[in-house]
Amino acid sequence: MSYLEYQVKFVPSGLKKLLYLNWPLVLLVTAVSCMGFVMLASISGGRMDLWAGPQIERFGLGFVLMIAVAVTPIWFWRSSAAVAYLVSIGLLVLVEVMGTVGMGAQRWIDIGPLRLQPSEVAKVTLVMALAAYYDWLPARRVSNPIWLAPPLLLIVAPVVLVLAQPNLGTAVLILGTGGAVMWCAGVHWAYFAAVFGSIGGAVFAVFESRGTPWQLLHDYQYRRIDTFLDPSQDPLGAGYNITQAKIALGSGGWTGKGFMQGTQSRLNFLPEKHTDFIFNTLAEEFGFLGSITLLALYGLILLFLFTAAMQCRDRFSSLLVTGIGVSFFLLFAVNMLMVMGLAPVVGVPLPLVSYGGSQLLVLLIAFGLVQSAHVHRPR
Amino acid sequence: MRNARNEGSEVWPRMTRRAALLGTAQLGLMGVLGWRMKQLQVDQADEFALLAEENRVNMRLIPPGRGLIFDRNGVALATNEPVYRIVIVREAAGEPREALARLAAVMPLDAGTIEATLAEMERVASFVPVTVRDRVSWDDVARVTANAPALPGVTAEVGLSRSYPRGPDTAHVVGYVGPVSDYDLGLMEDPDPLFQIPKFQFGKTGVEAKLEDLLRGKAGTQRIEVNSVGRVMRELSRDEGTPGADVQLSLDAELQSYVEARLAGESAACVVMDCESGDLLAVGNAPTFDPNLFVRGISVPDWTALNENIYRPLAAKAVQGAYPPGSTFKIVTALAALEAGVISPEDTVWCGGYTEVSGIRFHCWKRGGHGNVDFNDSLKYSCDCYYYEVGQRVGIEAIAAMARRMGVGVRPDVPMSAVAEGIAPDADWKRAHHDEAWRVGDTVNASIGQGYVLATPLQLAVMTARVATGREVAPRLVRAIDGVEQPSGAGGPLGLNENLLRRVRASMFDVVNHARGTAHKARIAAAGFEMAGKTGTSQVRRITAEERARGVTSNADLPWNRRDHALWVDFAPYDNPRFAVSVVVEHGSGGSTTAAPIGRDVTLQALYGGFPPLDAYPSDKREEAGQMQARVRALLQGRPAPTLGRA
């Protein structure tokens, strides 16, 4: 595909592209990241070198990458979708073979100073691949069962590989993101009904299989579900984390205990306080006002993503932005549900806020893609 | 490719609709999130704030320093000394059995200790320190500390424990503390929260027990912030509490030690009282025991040895032992009779060796009789018949009343364990306790301090002090609490005729200083320090006719526990009484031979404030006194635990 095929009336070029970035989105993303820096500094007792410093450095790198991706024409990204997808699948296979074991699961590859989690990358490349596929596929074939197979395969491959790590949380996110892109692409609703029906069946099967030789999930995953269903069952064991997380959150009250004053996190009652449970520290130290502000910022990001998606005139851009939006939404929604005791603890970090290099970089690159679609949209 | 774009725009409306649906779903879920935040952070905030506070704040009791106990000169009788214990924390120590094995390589640990520690570690939370061994030596502490890197989770802690520097010498008066037991807690109505502290020491006997509430002090509290594993992060607030009150006793530690050493070898008790203030300068009980054994938790063999010893080392005989006062009680009978006017001091009574009352012969100790005896002779020679007669004349009610006036049959108010009341029997008492009418024979027995009459050595000392001063002197053991002087025991006048009292004192003087007085051999030769006293020998059991037939005529032929008690009371100096002394030697045979010399030595020791010069003794007693002084000095230097030499 060439540049001309987009029939653009006006596309900015050179440095002018920077003027046409979706600046409110950039500011929102930066603002949320800054909240993350503040929290990471607070959790480490005011030390910058432990978590906040490296996080800021990575944000800087990610920001540059985001701009670089943004000024690169969107059709380049469409053209590279297939390659990017294949590379990420390759990385997932690689991580299975030679990845570093952490928390009983194979999840990352050390590339120099960077700790790469291919599952994060796969989320974005999958959206790219699906968007490109539906951009290419004529609309009337979208619900044709034969043409339904390729996107399903595109989704199933990373999901299976991530499940094998095993990383249930990310697998669910990938599945949800892929499904959302297919939904927006216009796949007939009956398929979705069928899928939800079979998911119900699968959940039943999962619980039925427990304790049998062919049980479908790991024991620790079952325990997480148990804990979720009844945290008080084992207040000092598996339920301890979620109980303490809720105490941290609730004890913040309206205005919180203040910067670096969160007793639950500072005294280690809160587990994984700089990654998965960072939201609880925020809620504890800055109260309901702090947590609702973060939710509002996330909401605004979603709003701008939605608007951007609507402004795009081609299916690739539109589906890409929507898919990234859904992926982002699922990340923070699942994390918040989890830390507030509404979902099982599945190990999903809070986007832009939790400490973690590859996720931040991947997210910023994804926002770069959104910006690229925004900048290069036909006007 | 134009086609593709056109086809693309065909699906636009549906896509917008679907995206809007998706957006709505997202909005809904965000609504749920926001609602949940409000629910947790606003609606249930107080509840969670409390939980967070409970999480982080622990209350700890700070045991207050137990009050110290001093003697009248500030000599420490009970102190708190640092003791070291080895504690282990499971979470830091790793596998408990291996950790204890490592510890056993450094310090001695027997299998029982290891098993008990393992059981305790299993029981408590992983961060709670468990005591492996208490009261370890400084060497063990040093070894554990030096090997700290190889012994994770094992530390030496320091605490305070009660210690009795004077050991056995003050065991019965000061008493001892011991770890509070569940049984003890069950007896308390509203136990102090301090007793929840494991092995908290509280007074079990003696002053330690009676003044427990004063000595214990008030618990302090410490609010500490702990992290998730219970490790202390910082102290939030601290209230030191109030340390226990320091108690100064009236005891004179040096005199007390002397008395204990002097009594060594006997089963005896001796009380030295200040005539003026009622201060108890020495309360000796022999044999004695080491109270420090109880603080540490006494071993079963030690306990059995103490408990089954026929000489009852655990009993504070001076206040718990109620003995027939024998002839020392004649002072009471005499005062009752003289006071009532049934006889004048000059009146004489015939002593023919026995008196027959209701067909029963009551013998005088002197078989041949004393002939005509007046009051002075009666006390000097301790004539029994005289008292049989005057006792009958005045009657038991007057004798009992006088006994109570002199402190016999009245429980003395001293903070020691199981202080006995003694018995000043009268008709009502006999009816109440024996359901029998009082008989004349009972009066006859009572008039010479036999029969139902019982007095403790402390009561005899009180009686003597009252005779010496004419005042209602009461014993005082606690001189000051936290520096606040306690009321003196001087008391008001007894209300007895001073002339009569003077006659009694003069007769008691003759008992010691008259050439034919019963205690002449125990007199004091130092001018100005002469003492007045009274001997007593009280029968534990009659010598039966059968025994008499077998030829048993003297105490020496009887088994120890059936021999007579030897008693002695005195005050000195005669013309300016300062000290009242009483001595009871259980089964010591004769008051004049066994008890009086002890009384004399103790009196001299009190008068001189140390070992008296030998010329304070009559010339024929100096050698003997010198030997006794040497023996006592050896005992005082070679502490602890004098052993019984006499069977």
Coordinates of N, CA, C and O in Angstrom, one line a residue, chain A residues 7 138-139 183-184 186-187 189 240 244 246-247 249-251 253-254 263-264 266-269 279 283 287-288 291 295 299 302 306 310 312-313 315 318-319 326 329 336-337 340 342, chain B residues 1-2 5 7-8 10-12 14-16 18-23 25-26 29-30 32-34 36-38 40-42 44-45 48-49 51-52 55-56 225-228 233-234:
Chain A
Q7 N -5.6 8.8 0.3 CA -6.4 9.9 -0.2 C -6.4 11.0 0.8 O -7.5 11.6 1.1
P138 N -12.4 -7.8 3.2 CA -13.6 -7.1 2.8 C -14.7 -7.3 3.9 O -14.7 -8.4 4.5
A139 N -15.4 -6.3 4.0 CA -16.4 -6.3 5.2 C -17.4 -7.4 5.1 O -17.7 -8.0 6.1
W183 N -14.8 -7.9 17.8 CA -16.1 -7.3 18.0 C -16.3 -6.0 17.3 O -17.3 -5.8 16.6
C184 N -15.3 -5.1 17.4 CA -15.4 -3.8 16.7 C -15.3 -4.0 15.2 O -15.8 -3.2 14.4
G186 N -16.7 -6.1 13.6 CA -18.0 -6.4 13.1 C -18.4 -7.9 13.0 O -19.3 -8.3 12.3
V187 N -17.6 -8.7 13.6 CA -18.0 -10.2 13.6 C -19.3 -10.4 14.2 O -19.7 -9.7 15.2
W189 N -22.6 -11.1 16.2 CA -22.7 -11.3 17.7 C -22.9 -12.7 18.1 O -22.6 -13.1 19.2
Y240 N -4.3 -13.6 53.1 CA -3.6 -12.5 53.8 C -3.4 -11.3 52.9 O -3.7 -10.1 53.3
Q244 N -5.0 -7.6 53.6 CA -4.2 -6.5 53.9 C -4.3 -5.4 52.8 O -4.3 -4.2 53.1
K246 N -7.0 -4.7 51.2 CA -8.3 -4.0 51.4 C -8.1 -3.1 52.6 O -8.7 -1.9 52.6
I247 N -7.4 -3.5 53.6 CA -7.2 -2.7 54.8 C -6.4 -1.4 54.4 O -6.8 -0.3 54.8
L249 N -6.3 0.0 51.5 CA -7.1 0.9 50.7 C -8.2 1.6 51.6 O -8.3 2.8 51.5
G250 N -8.8 0.8 52.4 CA -9.9 1.4 53.2 C -9.4 2.4 54.3 O -10.1 3.4 54.5
S251 N -8.3 2.1 54.8 CA -7.8 2.9 55.9 C -7.4 4.3 55.4 O -7.1 5.2 56.2
G253 N -9.2 6.4 53.8 CA -10.3 7.3 54.0 C -10.4 8.3 52.9 O -10.1 8.0 51.8
W254 N -10.9 9.5 53.2 CA -11.2 10.5 52.2 C -9.9 11.0 51.7 O -9.7 11.1 50.5
T263 N 0.9 3.3 56.6 CA 1.5 2.3 57.5 C 1.5 0.9 56.9 O 2.4 0.1 57.1
Q264 N 0.4 0.6 56.1 CA 0.2 -0.8 55.6 C 1.4 -1.1 54.6 O 1.9 -2.2 54.6
R266 N 4.3 0.7 54.3 CA 5.7 1.0 54.8 C 6.1 -0.2 55.8 O 7.2 -0.5 55.9
L267 N 5.1 -0.8 56.5 CA 5.4 -1.8 57.4 C 5.2 -3.2 56.8 O 5.2 -4.2 57.5
N268 N 5.2 -3.2 55.5 CA 5.2 -4.5 54.7 C 3.9 -5.4 55.0 O 4.0 -6.6 54.7
F269 N 2.8 -4.8 55.4 CA 1.6 -5.6 55.5 C 1.1 -5.8 54.1 O 0.5 -6.8 53.8
F279 N -1.6 0.4 43.6 CA -2.8 1.2 43.8 C -3.2 1.3 45.2 O -3.7 2.4 45.7
A283 N -4.0 4.6 47.3 CA -5.2 4.9 48.0 C -5.0 5.1 49.5 O -5.7 5.9 50.1
G287 N -5.8 8.7 49.8 CA -7.2 8.5 50.1 C -8.1 8.4 48.9 O -7.7 8.1 47.8
F288 N -9.4 8.5 49.1 CA -10.4 8.4 48.1 C -10.2 9.4 47.0 O -10.3 9.1 45.8
S291 N -7.4 8.1 44.8 CA -7.7 6.9 43.9 C -8.8 7.3 42.9 O -8.7 6.8 41.7
L295 N -8.5 7.1 38.7 CA -9.5 6.5 37.9 C -10.0 7.5 36.9 O -10.2 7.2 35.7
G299 N -9.9 7.3 32.9 CA -11.2 7.5 32.1 C -10.9 8.5 31.0 O -11.4 8.3 29.9
L302 N -9.0 7.0 28.2 CA -9.9 6.2 27.4 C -10.8 7.0 26.5 O -11.0 6.7 25.3
F306 N -10.9 6.9 22.6 CA -12.1 6.6 21.9 C -12.3 7.7 20.8 O -12.7 7.4 19.6
M310 N -12.5 7.3 16.8 CA -13.6 7.7 15.9 C -13.2 8.7 14.8 O -13.8 8.8 13.8
C312 N -10.4 8.5 13.2 CA -9.6 7.8 12.2 C -10.5 7.4 11.1 O -11.7 6.9 11.3
R313 N -10.0 7.6 9.9 CA -10.9 7.3 8.7 C -10.6 5.9 8.1 O -11.4 5.5 7.3
R315 N -9.8 1.7 8.6 CA -10.1 0.6 9.5 C -8.9 0.2 10.4 O -9.0 0.0 11.5
S318 N -8.4 2.8 13.1 CA -9.5 2.8 14.0 C -9.5 1.6 14.9 O -9.6 1.7 16.1
L319 N -9.3 0.4 14.3 CA -9.2 -0.8 15.1 C -8.0 -0.8 16.0 O -8.1 -1.3 17.1
V326 N -8.8 -0.8 24.5 CA -9.4 -1.9 25.2 C -8.3 -2.6 26.1 O -8.5 -3.0 27.3
F329 N -7.6 -0.5 28.9 CA -8.7 -0.5 29.9 C -8.6 -1.8 30.7 O -8.8 -1.8 31.9
M336 N -7.4 -3.1 39.2 CA -8.2 -2.5 40.3 C -9.2 -3.5 40.9 O -9.4 -3.5 42.1
L337 N -9.8 -4.2 40.0 CA -10.8 -5.2 40.5 C -10.1 -6.2 41.5 O -10.6 -6.6 42.5
M340 N -9.0 -4.6 44.8 CA -10.1 -4.2 45.6 C -10.9 -5.4 46.0 O -12.0 -5.2 46.5
L342 N -12.4 -7.7 44.0 CA -13.5 -8.0 43.2 C -13.1 -9.1 42.2 O -14.0 -9.5 41.4
Chain B
M1 N -7.8 -1.2 -5.3 CA -7.7 -1.0 -3.8 C -8.7 0.1 -3.4 O -9.0 0.2 -2.2
R2 N -9.1 0.9 -4.3 CA -10.2 1.8 -4.0 C -11.4 1.1 -3.4 O -12.0 1.6 -2.5
R5 N -11.3 0.5 0.3 CA -11.6 1.6 1.1 C -13.1 1.8 1.2 O -13.7 2.0 2.2
E7 N -15.4 -0.5 0.7 CA -16.0 -1.5 1.5 C -15.7 -1.2 3.0 O -16.6 -1.4 3.9
G8 N -14.6 -0.6 3.2 CA -14.3 -0.2 4.6 C -15.3 0.8 5.1 O -15.8 0.7 6.2
E10 N -18.2 1.1 4.3 CA -19.5 0.4 4.4 C -19.8 0.0 5.9 O -20.9 0.1 6.4
V11 N -18.7 -0.5 6.5 CA -18.9 -1.0 7.8 C -18.8 0.0 8.9 O -19.0 -0.2 10.1
W12 N -18.6 1.2 8.5 CA -18.5 2.3 9.5 C -19.6 2.4 10.5 O -19.3 2.5 11.7
R14 N -21.7 0.4 11.7 CA -21.8 -0.8 12.6 C -20.6 -0.7 13.6 O -20.8 -0.9 14.8
M15 N -19.5 -0.3 13.1 CA -18.3 -0.2 13.9 C -18.5 0.8 15.0 O -18.1 0.6 16.2
T16 N -19.1 2.0 14.6 CA -19.3 3.0 15.6 C -20.2 2.5 16.7 O -20.0 2.8 17.9
R18 N -20.8 -0.6 17.6 CA -20.1 -1.6 18.4 C -19.1 -0.9 19.4 O -19.0 -1.3 20.5
A19 N -18.4 0.1 18.9 CA -17.4 0.8 19.7 C -18.1 1.5 20.9 O -17.7 1.5 22.0
A20 N -19.3 2.1 20.5 CA -20.1 2.8 21.6 C -20.5 1.8 22.6 O -20.5 2.0 23.8
L21 N -20.9 0.6 22.2 CA -21.3 -0.5 23.1 C -20.2 -0.9 24.0 O -20.3 -1.0 25.2
L22 N -19.0 -1.0 23.4 CA -17.8 -1.4 24.1 C -17.5 -0.3 25.1 O -17.2 -0.6 26.3
G23 N -17.6 1.0 24.6 CA -17.3 2.1 25.5 C -18.3 2.1 26.7 O -17.9 2.4 27.8
A25 N -19.8 -0.4 28.0 CA -19.4 -1.5 28.9 C -18.2 -1.0 29.8 O -18.2 -1.3 31.0
Q26 N -17.3 -0.4 29.2 CA -16.1 0.1 29.9 C -16.5 1.1 31.0 O -16.1 1.1 32.1
L29 N -18.1 -0.6 33.9 CA -17.1 -1.3 34.7 C -16.3 -0.2 35.6 O -16.0 -0.4 36.8
M30 N -16.0 0.9 34.9 CA -15.4 2.0 35.7 C -16.3 2.5 36.8 O -15.8 2.9 37.9
V32 N -18.3 0.7 38.4 CA -18.2 -0.3 39.5 C -16.9 -0.1 40.3 O -16.9 -0.1 41.5
L33 N -15.8 0.2 39.6 CA -14.6 0.5 40.3 C -14.7 1.7 41.2 O -14.3 1.7 42.3
G34 N -15.3 2.8 40.7 CA -15.5 4.0 41.5 C -16.4 3.7 42.7 O -16.1 4.2 43.8
R36 N -16.8 0.9 44.2 CA -16.0 0.1 45.1 C -15.0 0.9 45.9 O -14.9 0.7 47.1
M37 N -14.4 1.9 45.2 CA -13.5 2.8 45.9 C -14.2 3.5 47.0 O -13.8 3.6 48.2
K38 N -15.4 4.0 46.7 CA -16.2 4.8 47.7 C -16.6 3.9 48.8 O -16.5 4.2 50.0
L40 N -15.1 1.2 50.0 CA -14.0 0.8 50.8 C -13.4 2.0 51.6 O -13.1 2.0 52.7
Q41 N -13.3 3.1 50.8 CA -12.5 4.2 51.4 C -13.4 5.3 52.1 O -12.9 6.0 52.9
V42 N -14.7 5.3 51.8 CA -15.5 6.3 52.5 C -16.4 5.6 53.4 O -16.4 5.8 54.6
Q44 N -16.5 2.4 54.5 CA -16.0 1.5 55.5 C -14.6 2.0 56.0 O -13.8 1.2 56.6
A45 N -14.4 3.2 55.8 CA -13.0 3.8 56.1 C -12.7 3.6 57.6 O -11.6 3.2 57.9
F48 N -11.7 0.0 58.4 CA -10.4 -0.3 57.9 C -9.3 0.4 58.6 O -8.2 -0.1 58.8
A49 N -9.6 1.7 59.0 CA -8.6 2.5 59.7 C -8.2 1.8 61.0 O -7.1 1.7 61.4
L51 N -8.6 -1.4 61.6 CA -7.8 -2.6 61.3 C -6.4 -2.3 61.1 O -5.4 -3.0 61.5
A52 N -6.1 -1.2 60.3 CA -4.7 -0.8 60.0 C -4.0 -0.5 61.3 O -2.8 -0.9 61.5
N55 N -3.2 -3.6 63.2 CA -2.1 -4.2 62.5 C -0.8 -3.7 63.0 O 0.1 -4.5 63.3
R56 N -0.7 -2.4 63.1 CA 0.6 -1.8 63.2 C 1.0 -1.6 64.7 O 2.1 -1.5 65.1
E225 N 5.1 0.2 67.2 CA 4.7 0.0 65.8 C 5.4 -1.2 65.3 O 6.6 -1.3 65.4
V226 N 4.7 -2.2 64.8 CA 5.3 -3.4 64.3 C 5.0 -3.5 62.8 O 4.0 -3.0 62.3
N227 N 5.9 -4.2 62.1 CA 5.6 -4.4 60.7 C 4.9 -5.8 60.6 O 4.5 -6.4 61.5
S228 N 4.8 -6.2 59.3 CA 3.9 -7.3 59.0 C 4.3 -8.6 59.7 O 3.5 -9.4 60.0
M233 N 9.2 -1.7 64.8 CA 9.8 -0.6 64.0 C 10.1 0.6 64.8 O 11.2 1.1 64.6
R234 N 9.3 1.0 65.6 CA 9.6 2.1 66.5 C 8.6 2.2 67.6 O 7.6 1.5 67.6

